[in-house]
Coordinates of C-alpha atoms in Angstrom, one line a residue:
Chain A
M1 CA 0.0 0.0 0.0
E2 CA 1.2 3.5 -0.7
S3 CA 1.9 6.0 2.1
S4 CA -0.9 7.6 4.0
D5 CA -0.8 11.0 5.5
N6 CA -1.2 11.9 9.2
S7 CA -4.6 13.5 8.9
L8 CA -6.2 10.1 8.2
T9 CA -5.6 9.0 11.8
M10 CA -7.5 12.0 13.4
N11 CA -11.0 11.3 14.7
P12 CA -11.7 8.4 12.3
V13 CA -15.4 7.7 11.7
I14 CA -14.6 4.5 9.9
E15 CA -11.7 2.3 11.1
I16 CA -11.0 -0.9 9.2
E17 CA -8.2 -3.1 10.5
K18 CA -6.8 -6.1 8.7
M19 CA -10.3 -7.0 7.5
S20 CA -10.8 -9.9 5.1
C21 CA -14.1 -11.1 3.6
R22 CA -14.2 -14.5 2.0
F23 CA -17.0 -16.1 0.0
G24 CA -16.1 -19.7 -0.5
N25 CA -12.9 -19.8 -2.4
V26 CA -13.1 -16.1 -3.4
E27 CA -11.4 -13.6 -1.1
A28 CA -13.3 -10.4 -2.0
V29 CA -11.4 -8.2 0.5
R30 CA -7.9 -9.1 1.7
N31 CA -6.3 -7.7 4.8
L32 CA -7.8 -4.2 4.4
T33 CA -6.7 -1.5 6.7
L34 CA -7.9 2.1 6.3
E35 CA -9.3 5.0 8.3
V36 CA -11.7 7.6 7.2
P37 CA -11.3 10.9 9.2
S38 CA -14.4 12.8 10.4
G39 CA -15.6 15.5 8.1
S40 CA -13.8 14.1 5.0
V41 CA -15.2 13.0 1.7
Y42 CA -13.4 9.7 1.0
A43 CA -13.5 8.3 -2.5
F44 CA -13.1 4.6 -2.5
L45 CA -12.0 3.7 -6.0
G46 CA -11.6 0.4 -7.7
T47 CA -12.5 -1.6 -10.8
N48 CA -15.6 -3.9 -10.9
G49 CA -15.3 -6.7 -8.5
A50 CA -12.4 -5.0 -6.6
G51 CA -14.1 -5.3 -3.2
K52 CA -15.7 -1.9 -2.8
T53 CA -19.3 -3.1 -2.3
T54 CA -18.2 -5.9 0.0
T55 CA -16.4 -3.3 2.1
I56 CA -19.4 -1.0 2.3
K57 CA -21.8 -3.8 3.1
T58 CA -19.5 -5.0 5.9
L59 CA -19.5 -1.4 7.3
L60 CA -23.3 -1.6 7.4
N61 CA -23.4 -5.0 9.0
L62 CA -25.0 -6.5 5.9
L63 CA -22.0 -8.8 5.7
Q64 CA -19.6 -10.0 8.4
P65 CA -15.8 -10.0 8.0
T66 CA -14.2 -13.4 8.0
A67 CA -11.1 -11.9 9.7
G68 CA -10.1 -8.5 11.2
T69 CA -12.5 -5.8 12.3
A70 CA -14.4 -2.8 11.0
R71 CA -15.7 -0.1 13.3
V72 CA -18.1 2.7 12.5
F73 CA -18.4 5.5 15.1
G74 CA -16.2 3.3 17.3
V75 CA -18.7 0.5 17.2
D76 CA -17.8 -2.9 15.8
S77 CA -19.6 -3.3 12.5
T78 CA -21.0 -6.7 13.6
R79 CA -22.7 -5.0 16.5
L80 CA -24.1 -2.1 14.5
G81 CA -27.8 -1.5 15.3
P82 CA -30.5 1.0 15.0
P83 CA -28.8 3.8 17.1
E84 CA -25.8 3.8 14.7
L85 CA -27.9 3.3 11.6
A86 CA -29.9 6.4 12.5
R87 CA -26.6 8.3 12.0
I88 CA -25.8 6.7 8.7
G89 CA -27.2 7.4 5.2
Y90 CA -26.8 4.8 2.5
V91 CA -27.3 5.1 -1.2
S92 CA -26.5 2.1 -3.5
E93 CA -27.3 1.1 -7.0
N94 CA -28.2 -2.3 -5.6
Q95 CA -30.5 -1.2 -2.9
Q96 CA -34.2 -2.3 -3.2
L97 CA -36.3 0.8 -2.5
P98 CA -39.9 0.3 -1.5
E99 CA -40.9 0.9 -5.1
K100 CA -44.6 0.5 -4.7
L101 CA -44.6 3.7 -2.7
T102 CA -44.7 7.2 -4.1
V103 CA -41.9 9.6 -3.0
Q104 CA -44.3 11.3 -0.6
Q105 CA -45.2 8.0 0.9
M106 CA -41.6 7.0 1.2
I107 CA -40.8 10.3 2.9
D108 CA -43.7 9.7 5.3
Y109 CA -42.4 6.2 6.1
C110 CA -38.8 7.4 6.6
R111 CA -39.8 10.4 8.7
A112 CA -41.1 8.1 11.4
L113 CA -37.8 6.3 11.5
Y114 CA -35.6 9.3 12.3
A115 CA -35.8 11.5 15.3
N116 CA -33.9 14.3 13.6
W117 CA -35.7 14.3 10.3
D118 CA -35.5 17.8 8.8
D119 CA -38.7 18.6 6.8
A120 CA -37.2 21.9 5.5
L121 CA -34.1 20.2 4.2
C122 CA -36.4 17.5 2.7
R123 CA -38.4 20.1 0.8
R124 CA -35.2 21.7 -0.4
L125 CA -33.9 18.4 -1.7
V126 CA -37.2 17.6 -3.4
E127 CA -37.0 20.9 -5.2
R128 CA -33.3 20.4 -6.0
F129 CA -33.9 16.9 -7.5
A130 CA -37.2 17.9 -9.1
L131 CA -38.8 14.6 -8.1
P132 CA -42.5 13.9 -8.8
M133 CA -44.1 13.3 -5.4
N134 CA -47.2 11.3 -6.3
R135 CA -45.8 8.7 -8.8
P136 CA -44.8 5.3 -7.6
I137 CA -41.0 4.9 -7.5
R138 CA -41.2 1.7 -9.6
G139 CA -42.0 3.9 -12.7
F140 CA -38.9 6.0 -12.2
S141 CA -35.8 6.0 -14.3
R142 CA -32.6 4.8 -12.7
G143 CA -31.4 8.4 -12.1
M144 CA -34.7 9.4 -10.4
K145 CA -34.5 6.3 -8.2
T146 CA -31.0 7.3 -7.1
K147 CA -32.2 10.8 -6.4
A148 CA -35.1 9.4 -4.4
A149 CA -32.7 7.2 -2.4
L150 CA -30.4 10.2 -1.8
L151 CA -33.3 12.3 -0.7
V152 CA -34.3 9.8 2.0
S153 CA -30.7 9.3 3.0
L154 CA -29.9 13.0 3.5
A155 CA -33.1 14.5 5.0
Y156 CA -32.1 13.4 8.5
R157 CA -28.7 15.0 8.2
P158 CA -26.6 11.8 8.6
E159 CA -23.2 12.1 10.2
L160 CA -21.9 9.5 7.8
L161 CA -23.1 9.0 4.2
L162 CA -22.1 5.7 2.5
M163 CA -22.6 5.7 -1.2
D164 CA -22.0 2.6 -3.3
E165 CA -21.6 3.4 -7.0
P166 CA -24.2 6.2 -6.9
F167 CA -23.4 7.3 -10.5
A168 CA -23.5 4.0 -12.2
G169 CA -25.7 4.0 -15.3
L170 CA -26.6 7.7 -14.9
D171 CA -26.5 10.2 -17.8
P172 CA -24.1 13.1 -17.4
L173 CA -26.8 15.6 -16.6
V174 CA -28.2 13.6 -13.7
R175 CA -24.6 12.9 -12.5
D176 CA -23.9 16.6 -12.5
D177 CA -27.2 17.2 -10.6
L178 CA -26.2 14.8 -7.9
V179 CA -22.6 16.1 -7.6
Q180 CA -23.8 19.7 -7.5
G181 CA -26.4 18.8 -4.8
M182 CA -23.8 17.0 -2.8
L183 CA -21.3 19.8 -3.1
E184 CA -23.9 22.3 -2.0
L185 CA -24.7 20.2 1.1
S186 CA -21.0 19.5 1.8
E187 CA -20.6 23.3 2.3
Q188 CA -23.3 23.3 4.9
E189 CA -23.1 20.0 6.6
N190 CA -20.3 18.6 8.8
W191 CA -20.6 15.1 7.6
T192 CA -18.3 12.3 6.5
V193 CA -18.9 10.8 3.0
F194 CA -17.5 7.5 1.9
I195 CA -18.2 7.0 -1.7
S196 CA -17.3 4.0 -3.8
S197 CA -17.1 4.4 -7.5
H198 CA -15.3 3.7 -10.7
D199 CA -16.5 7.0 -12.2
I200 CA -13.4 8.8 -11.2
D201 CA -14.0 12.1 -12.9
E202 CA -17.2 12.7 -10.9
V203 CA -15.6 11.6 -7.6
E204 CA -12.6 13.8 -8.1
R205 CA -14.8 16.9 -7.8
L206 CA -16.0 15.7 -4.4
A207 CA -13.3 13.9 -2.7
D208 CA -10.6 15.2 -0.3
H209 CA -9.3 11.7 0.5
V210 CA -8.8 8.8 -1.9
G211 CA -8.4 5.1 -1.4
M212 CA -7.8 2.7 -4.2
I213 CA -8.6 -1.0 -4.0
D214 CA -7.7 -3.7 -6.5
N215 CA -8.5 -7.4 -6.2
G216 CA -9.5 -6.9 -2.6
V217 CA -6.2 -5.3 -1.7
L218 CA -5.9 -1.6 -0.8
T219 CA -3.2 0.0 -3.0
L220 CA -3.5 3.6 -1.8
S221 CA -5.1 5.7 0.9
E222 CA -4.3 9.4 1.2
S223 CA -5.5 12.9 0.8
S224 CA -6.3 14.2 -2.6
D225 CA -3.9 17.1 -2.2
S226 CA -1.1 14.7 -1.3
L227 CA -2.1 12.6 -4.3
R228 CA -2.0 15.6 -6.7
T229 CA 1.4 16.6 -5.4
R230 CA 3.0 13.2 -5.4
F231 CA 2.0 12.0 -8.8
R232 CA 3.4 13.8 -11.9
R233 CA 3.6 13.0 -15.5
V234 CA 7.1 13.7 -16.8
D235 CA 8.1 14.1 -20.4
A236 CA 11.8 14.3 -21.4
I237 CA 13.5 14.6 -24.8
F238 CA 17.1 13.6 -25.2
D239 CA 19.9 13.8 -27.8
E240 CA 21.5 10.9 -29.6
G241 CA 23.4 8.9 -27.0
P242 CA 22.7 6.3 -24.3
P243 CA 19.1 5.9 -23.2
P244 CA 18.1 6.7 -19.6
T245 CA 19.3 4.3 -17.0
P246 CA 16.7 2.2 -15.2
D247 CA 17.4 4.0 -12.0
L248 CA 15.5 7.0 -13.4
F249 CA 12.3 5.0 -13.2
K250 CA 13.0 3.6 -9.8
D251 CA 9.9 5.3 -8.3
A252 CA 7.9 5.5 -11.5
L253 CA 4.5 3.8 -11.9
S254 CA 5.0 3.4 -15.6
S255 CA 7.6 4.4 -18.2
E256 CA 7.6 4.5 -22.0
I257 CA 10.5 5.2 -24.3
S258 CA 9.6 6.3 -27.8
G259 CA 12.5 7.2 -30.1
L260 CA 14.4 10.1 -28.4
S261 CA 11.6 10.9 -26.0
V262 CA 10.7 9.3 -22.7
R263 CA 7.5 9.6 -20.6
W264 CA 6.9 8.3 -17.1
I265 CA 4.7 8.8 -14.1
E266 CA 6.6 9.9 -11.1
N267 CA 5.4 8.3 -7.9
H268 CA 7.1 10.4 -5.3
Y269 CA 7.4 13.9 -6.8
T270 CA 8.5 16.6 -4.4
D271 CA 9.7 19.5 -6.5
D272 CA 11.1 20.4 -9.9
E273 CA 14.6 21.0 -8.6
A274 CA 15.0 17.5 -7.2
L275 CA 13.4 15.9 -10.2
G276 CA 15.7 18.0 -12.6
A277 CA 18.8 16.9 -10.6
R278 CA 17.8 13.2 -10.9
I279 CA 17.1 13.5 -14.7
Q280 CA 20.5 15.1 -15.2
S281 CA 22.2 12.3 -13.3
H282 CA 20.4 9.5 -15.1
L283 CA 19.9 11.1 -18.5
P284 CA 22.9 13.5 -19.1
N285 CA 21.9 14.0 -22.8
C286 CA 18.5 15.3 -21.8
K287 CA 17.6 18.3 -24.0
A288 CA 14.4 19.4 -22.3
W289 CA 11.9 18.0 -19.8
S290 CA 8.6 19.0 -18.3
S291 CA 6.3 17.8 -15.5
S292 CA 2.5 18.1 -15.3
P293 CA 0.0 17.2 -12.6
L294 CA -1.7 13.9 -13.1
A295 CA -5.5 13.5 -13.2
L296 CA -6.9 11.1 -10.6
R297 CA -8.1 8.9 -13.4
D298 CA -4.5 8.5 -14.8
A299 CA -3.2 7.9 -11.3
F300 CA -5.8 5.2 -10.7
V301 CA -5.1 3.5 -14.0
A302 CA -1.3 3.7 -13.5
L303 CA -1.5 2.4 -10.0
T304 CA -3.8 -0.4 -10.8
R305 CA -1.6 -1.5 -13.7
A306 CA 1.5 -1.3 -11.5
Q307 CA -0.3 -3.3 -8.8
R308 CA -1.3 -6.0 -11.2
A309 CA 2.2 -6.2 -12.7
T310 CA 3.6 -6.9 -9.3
P311 CA 1.1 -8.7 -7.1
P312 CA 1.6 -8.2 -3.4
A313 CA 3.2 -11.0 -1.4
L314 CA 0.6 -13.0 0.5
Chain B
M1 CA -44.7 2.1 18.5
K2 CA -44.2 4.9 16.0
I3 CA -41.9 2.8 13.9
V4 CA -44.3 -0.2 14.1
L5 CA -47.2 1.9 12.9
A6 CA -45.1 3.5 10.1
Q7 CA -44.1 0.1 9.0
L8 CA -47.7 -1.3 9.2
K9 CA -48.9 1.8 7.2
K10 CA -46.2 1.3 4.6
D11 CA -47.1 -2.5 4.3
M12 CA -50.8 -1.7 3.9
R13 CA -50.0 0.9 1.2
C14 CA -47.7 -1.5 -0.6
Q15 CA -50.4 -4.2 -0.6
R16 CA -53.3 -1.8 -1.2
G17 CA -54.7 -3.6 -4.3
A18 CA -54.7 -7.1 -2.8
L19 CA -56.1 -5.8 0.5
I20 CA -59.1 -4.1 -1.2
L21 CA -59.8 -7.3 -3.0
W22 CA -59.5 -9.3 0.2
V23 CA -61.9 -6.9 2.0
I24 CA -64.4 -7.3 -0.9
C25 CA -64.1 -11.1 -0.5
L26 CA -64.6 -10.9 3.2
V27 CA -67.7 -8.7 2.9
L28 CA -69.1 -11.1 0.3
G29 CA -68.3 -14.1 2.6
A30 CA -70.0 -12.4 5.5
L31 CA -73.1 -11.5 3.6
P32 CA -74.9 -14.8 3.8
Y33 CA -74.4 -14.9 7.6
I34 CA -75.6 -11.3 8.0
G35 CA -78.4 -11.9 5.5
T36 CA -79.7 -15.0 7.2
T37 CA -79.6 -13.4 10.6
I38 CA -81.6 -10.5 9.5
L39 CA -83.9 -12.4 7.2
N40 CA -84.7 -15.1 9.8
H41 CA -86.7 -12.5 11.8
S42 CA -88.4 -10.6 9.0
M43 CA -88.6 -13.0 6.0
E44 CA -91.8 -14.7 6.8
K45 CA -93.6 -11.4 7.4
S46 CA -92.1 -9.9 4.3
L47 CA -93.1 -12.8 2.1
D48 CA -96.7 -12.6 3.6
V49 CA -96.9 -8.9 2.8
L50 CA -95.7 -9.5 -0.8
N51 CA -98.3 -12.3 -1.2
L52 CA -96.0 -14.3 -3.5
S53 CA -97.0 -17.5 -5.3
E54 CA -95.3 -20.8 -4.5
G55 CA -93.4 -20.6 -7.8
Q56 CA -92.2 -17.1 -7.0
K57 CA -91.1 -18.2 -3.6
L58 CA -89.1 -21.2 -5.1
A59 CA -87.5 -18.9 -7.6
G60 CA -86.5 -16.5 -4.8
A61 CA -85.1 -19.4 -2.8
V62 CA -83.0 -20.6 -5.8
S63 CA -81.7 -17.0 -6.3
M64 CA -80.8 -16.8 -2.7
V65 CA -78.9 -20.1 -2.8
A66 CA -77.1 -18.9 -6.0
I67 CA -76.1 -15.7 -4.2
F68 CA -75.1 -17.6 -1.1
I69 CA -72.9 -20.0 -3.2
T70 CA -71.3 -17.0 -5.0
C71 CA -70.6 -15.3 -1.7
V72 CA -69.1 -18.4 -0.2
M73 CA -67.0 -19.0 -3.3
A74 CA -65.7 -15.4 -3.1
A75 CA -64.9 -15.9 0.6
L76 CA -63.1 -19.1 -0.1
F77 CA -61.1 -17.4 -2.9
G78 CA -60.2 -14.6 -0.5
M79 CA -59.2 -17.0 2.3
F80 CA -57.4 -19.6 0.4
L81 CA -55.7 -17.7 -2.4
L82 CA -55.5 -14.0 -1.4
M83 CA -54.5 -14.5 2.2
P84 CA -51.4 -16.6 1.5
I85 CA -50.5 -14.2 -1.3
L86 CA -50.9 -11.2 1.0
V87 CA -48.9 -12.9 3.7
T88 CA -46.0 -13.9 1.4
Q89 CA -46.0 -10.4 -0.2
V90 CA -45.9 -8.6 3.0
V91 CA -43.0 -10.7 4.3
H92 CA -41.1 -10.4 1.1
E93 CA -41.7 -6.7 0.9
D94 CA -38.9 -6.4 3.5
P95 CA -36.8 -9.5 2.8
L96 CA -34.9 -11.1 5.6
M97 CA -32.3 -12.6 3.3
G98 CA -29.7 -11.1 1.1
T99 CA -28.0 -7.7 1.5
T100 CA -30.1 -5.4 -0.6
A101 CA -33.2 -4.9 1.6
F102 CA -34.0 -1.2 2.3
W103 CA -35.0 -1.8 6.0
R104 CA -31.6 -3.3 6.9
T105 CA -29.9 0.0 6.3
R106 CA -32.5 1.9 8.3
P107 CA -32.9 2.2 12.1
I108 CA -35.6 -0.4 12.3
P109 CA -35.2 -2.8 15.2
R110 CA -35.9 -6.4 14.1
S111 CA -38.4 -6.9 17.0
K112 CA -40.4 -3.9 15.7
L113 CA -40.4 -5.1 12.1
L114 CA -41.6 -8.5 13.5
L115 CA -44.3 -6.8 15.4
A116 CA -45.5 -4.8 12.4
K117 CA -45.6 -7.9 10.2
A118 CA -47.3 -10.0 12.9
L119 CA -49.9 -7.2 13.3
F120 CA -50.5 -7.2 9.5
I121 CA -51.0 -11.0 9.5
G122 CA -53.1 -10.7 12.7
V123 CA -55.4 -8.3 10.9
L124 CA -55.8 -10.8 8.1
L125 CA -56.5 -13.5 10.7
L126 CA -59.0 -11.4 12.5
P127 CA -62.0 -12.7 10.7
L128 CA -60.9 -16.3 11.5
M129 CA -60.6 -15.3 15.2
A130 CA -64.0 -13.7 15.0
A131 CA -65.5 -16.9 13.6
M132 CA -63.9 -18.9 16.4
A133 CA -65.2 -16.5 19.0
R134 CA -68.7 -16.7 17.4
D135 CA -68.6 -20.5 17.8
G136 CA -67.2 -20.2 21.3
K137 CA -64.4 -22.7 20.6
I138 CA -61.5 -23.3 18.3
G139 CA -63.9 -25.2 15.9
D140 CA -65.6 -28.5 15.4
D141 CA -65.1 -28.7 11.7
Q142 CA -61.3 -28.3 11.9
F143 CA -61.4 -25.5 9.3
W144 CA -60.4 -22.5 11.3
P145 CA -57.4 -24.0 13.2
A146 CA -56.2 -25.7 10.0
M147 CA -56.4 -22.3 8.3
A148 CA -54.5 -20.6 11.0
A149 CA -51.8 -23.3 10.9
W150 CA -51.7 -22.9 7.1
I151 CA -51.2 -19.2 7.3
A152 CA -48.5 -19.7 9.9
A153 CA -46.7 -22.1 7.6
V154 CA -47.0 -19.6 4.7
A155 CA -45.6 -16.8 6.8
A156 CA -42.7 -19.0 8.2
L157 CA -41.9 -20.2 4.7
A158 CA -41.9 -16.7 3.3
S159 CA -39.6 -15.5 6.1
I160 CA -36.9 -18.1 5.0
T161 CA -37.2 -17.5 1.3
P162 CA -36.1 -14.5 -0.7
S163 CA -38.8 -14.4 -3.3
T164 CA -42.3 -15.7 -4.3
G165 CA -40.6 -18.1 -6.8
A166 CA -38.4 -19.5 -4.1
W167 CA -41.3 -19.7 -1.7
F168 CA -43.2 -21.8 -4.2
G169 CA -40.2 -24.0 -4.9
Y170 CA -39.3 -24.6 -1.2
G171 CA -43.0 -25.1 -0.5
L172 CA -43.3 -27.9 -3.0
A173 CA -40.0 -29.4 -1.9
F174 CA -41.1 -29.4 1.7
F175 CA -44.5 -30.8 0.8
F176 CA -43.2 -33.8 -1.2
G177 CA -40.3 -34.3 1.2
K178 CA -42.8 -34.6 4.1
Q179 CA -44.9 -37.1 2.1
I180 CA -41.9 -39.3 1.3
Y181 CA -40.6 -39.0 4.9
S182 CA -44.0 -39.9 6.3
G183 CA -44.3 -42.9 4.0
I184 CA -40.9 -44.2 5.0
I185 CA -41.3 -43.7 8.7
N186 CA -44.8 -45.2 8.5
Q187 CA -43.5 -48.3 6.8
I188 CA -40.7 -48.7 9.3
W189 CA -43.1 -48.3 12.2
S190 CA -45.6 -50.8 10.8
H191 CA -42.8 -53.3 10.1
Y192 CA -41.6 -53.3 13.7
H193 CA -44.8 -52.6 15.7
G194 CA -47.6 -53.6 13.4
P195 CA -50.5 -51.3 12.9
S196 CA -51.0 -50.6 16.6
P197 CA -50.6 -46.9 17.4
F198 CA -48.0 -45.6 19.8
F199 CA -50.5 -43.2 21.3
T200 CA -53.8 -44.4 22.6
D201 CA -56.7 -42.6 24.1
E202 CA -55.3 -43.7 27.5
T203 CA -51.9 -42.1 26.8
L204 CA -53.5 -38.9 25.8
R205 CA -56.0 -38.8 28.6
P206 CA -54.4 -35.7 30.3
L207 CA -54.3 -34.0 27.0
A208 CA -57.9 -34.9 26.3
T209 CA -58.9 -33.5 29.7
L210 CA -57.0 -30.3 28.9
G211 CA -58.7 -30.4 25.5
S212 CA -62.1 -30.6 27.0
F213 CA -61.3 -27.5 29.0
L214 CA -60.0 -25.6 26.0
H215 CA -62.6 -27.1 23.7
F216 CA -60.2 -28.6 21.1
N217 CA -60.0 -32.0 19.6
A218 CA -57.1 -34.1 18.5
S219 CA -56.9 -32.6 15.1
D220 CA -56.9 -29.1 16.5
F221 CA -54.0 -30.2 18.7
Y222 CA -51.9 -31.0 15.6
H223 CA -52.8 -27.8 14.0
L224 CA -51.9 -26.0 17.2
C225 CA -48.6 -27.8 17.2
Y226 CA -48.0 -26.6 13.6
L227 CA -49.2 -23.1 14.5
V228 CA -46.8 -22.8 17.4
G229 CA -43.9 -24.5 15.6
F230 CA -44.2 -22.2 12.5
A231 CA -44.7 -19.2 14.7
V232 CA -41.4 -20.1 16.4
V233 CA -39.6 -20.3 13.0
F234 CA -41.1 -17.0 12.0
I235 CA -40.0 -15.2 15.2
H236 CA -36.6 -16.9 15.2
Q237 CA -35.9 -15.8 11.6
Y238 CA -37.0 -12.2 12.3
L239 CA -35.0 -11.8 15.5
T240 CA -31.8 -13.6 14.4
L241 CA -31.7 -13.4 10.6
R242 CA -30.1 -16.9 10.7
T243 CA -31.7 -18.4 7.7
K244 CA -30.0 -21.8 7.8
R245 CA -31.0 -22.4 11.4
S246 CA -34.6 -21.2 10.6
V247 CA -34.8 -23.7 7.7
A248 CA -33.6 -26.4 10.0
L249 CA -36.3 -25.4 12.6
F250 CA -38.9 -25.4 9.8
I251 CA -38.0 -28.9 8.8
A252 CA -37.9 -30.0 12.5
V253 CA -41.4 -28.7 13.0
L254 CA -42.7 -30.6 10.0
A255 CA -40.9 -33.8 11.0
A256 CA -41.8 -33.6 14.7
V257 CA -45.6 -33.0 14.1
G258 CA -45.5 -35.5 11.3
V259 CA -44.0 -38.2 13.6
L260 CA -46.6 -37.3 16.2
Q261 CA -49.4 -37.8 13.7
M262 CA -47.9 -41.1 12.5
L263 CA -47.3 -42.5 15.9
A264 CA -51.0 -42.1 16.6
G265 CA -51.6 -44.7 13.9
P266 CA -54.2 -44.8 11.1
S267 CA -57.7 -43.8 12.0
P268 CA -60.4 -46.4 11.8
D269 CA -62.1 -44.8 8.8
N270 CA -58.6 -44.6 7.2
S271 CA -59.1 -40.9 6.3
N272 CA -56.3 -39.3 8.3
S273 CA -53.7 -40.4 10.8
V274 CA -54.9 -38.3 13.7
I275 CA -55.0 -38.9 17.4
R276 CA -58.5 -40.4 17.9
I277 CA -60.1 -38.8 20.9
N278 CA -63.9 -38.9 20.4
S279 CA -65.8 -36.0 21.6
S280 CA -67.5 -37.9 24.5
S281 CA -64.1 -39.0 25.9
S282 CA -62.6 -35.5 25.5
Q283 CA -65.5 -34.0 27.4
T284 CA -65.1 -36.4 30.3
P285 CA -63.0 -34.8 33.1

């Protein structure tokens, strides 16, 4: 796993320690350790089948870990009950909503479940998401169902919002609607959001912490700022002569030499000065070089590929 | 209680269509009883006032019988088809299996969900209970206790299955499994002990005494056993969500009551293997 910064250990709302989840011969999550600090928006990224949904379901006590522990609000996930669930909002593409009900009826139902249900916020969200109140949910499109689920997961101001692939199968307009709505709320609410997705572009706008999981193994967990600083795409052009030595790519996630140019993704970038010195020492015939920040999507792809090329020791 | 009522209201909203149909069947089923009660007092007078001919009276009687039969058929349809459907639907509305149920991510205590579902099923069983109360006993014709046991079986089976399809499949499997199991055990018992029953009237004398006090007969006793057994499965599944153990309990109930019935031996008229306690002996203290 890549390095994690210190802020992650402060007031964690979610603490997962050496957690494994096995289904028969398949180990969906392997030795997972991560912490989600209070007040953060944590993006949990991974490919399909990486172990994201299993992790979230374990946090909600829908599944039990086969090894290790998961704690939410300091309570072991296997002991999670109504008092903790009253503080958690959950939106998932797989959740079965009471689809025979209308939005109004679902609101009436959910209002009775939460002591701190906020009618004013609920009305605002209904307006924001433009949901028809008197139509049964089963007739809704996928995007509208997600909005309805989000509505009844936000109106009681949860301290923790767990979202499992909320953007899956949604058109860009609806995605933007959801992201905008969440960004607006994030400014007002002191909540913690744990969002799993493989729609990295959407998540990048929301997240201040990022975790990446692949084949059940956590490959990275750190703040977005640290991530943006640490990863850099570097392009260098060199004259005729010896190609760069392998030591130049010691910390690189990927490297690619094409003719007299070389491109790599720097894994532990600190500043241009240190990088320039290293390039000079390993590629003396370098004519020019440049470094640019890496998008989260590119970092994710590079990390996942690097992880798969060198599987972790068991 | 707020959560229980909200859950009950939600269930009633979700099953609105079937519930309306059920109420219509119930009203139709009750019409002959209400009709005969009212008409018994005033019919003779009314007919005299109308001065009908014998033919007209006969035609009227035939029409009444036709209406009566229609009403009874509607009631039977409501009881036998709609009630199990309603019970299965209301349990599957908030599934106890799998990881996608809405209620499992909401602050709903299992005990309150159980109470809400039991209340819903209780409302459905209310007419049965009213009929029992009207008769002043569980029932001579074995229909009402059998119906209550049947509904308990439906609810218990629904609680350990994820969908209506699975409910039907499991139901068939349990039904045929029980028949095969009963046949085998019966053969083994007959081989070693002959046709003599393990239970006799004498063995069951204390039960018969209790039965006379509570006004139930041997068949009611089996139905009561099923009712209690399936209720235990239902409650266990709701409170623990341990499906494998609940399935084992369900099978155990079927097996235990089945063995009890078989050990009582075949009845003289060969209709059912039930404990034979005739009404005169059951009434004797």
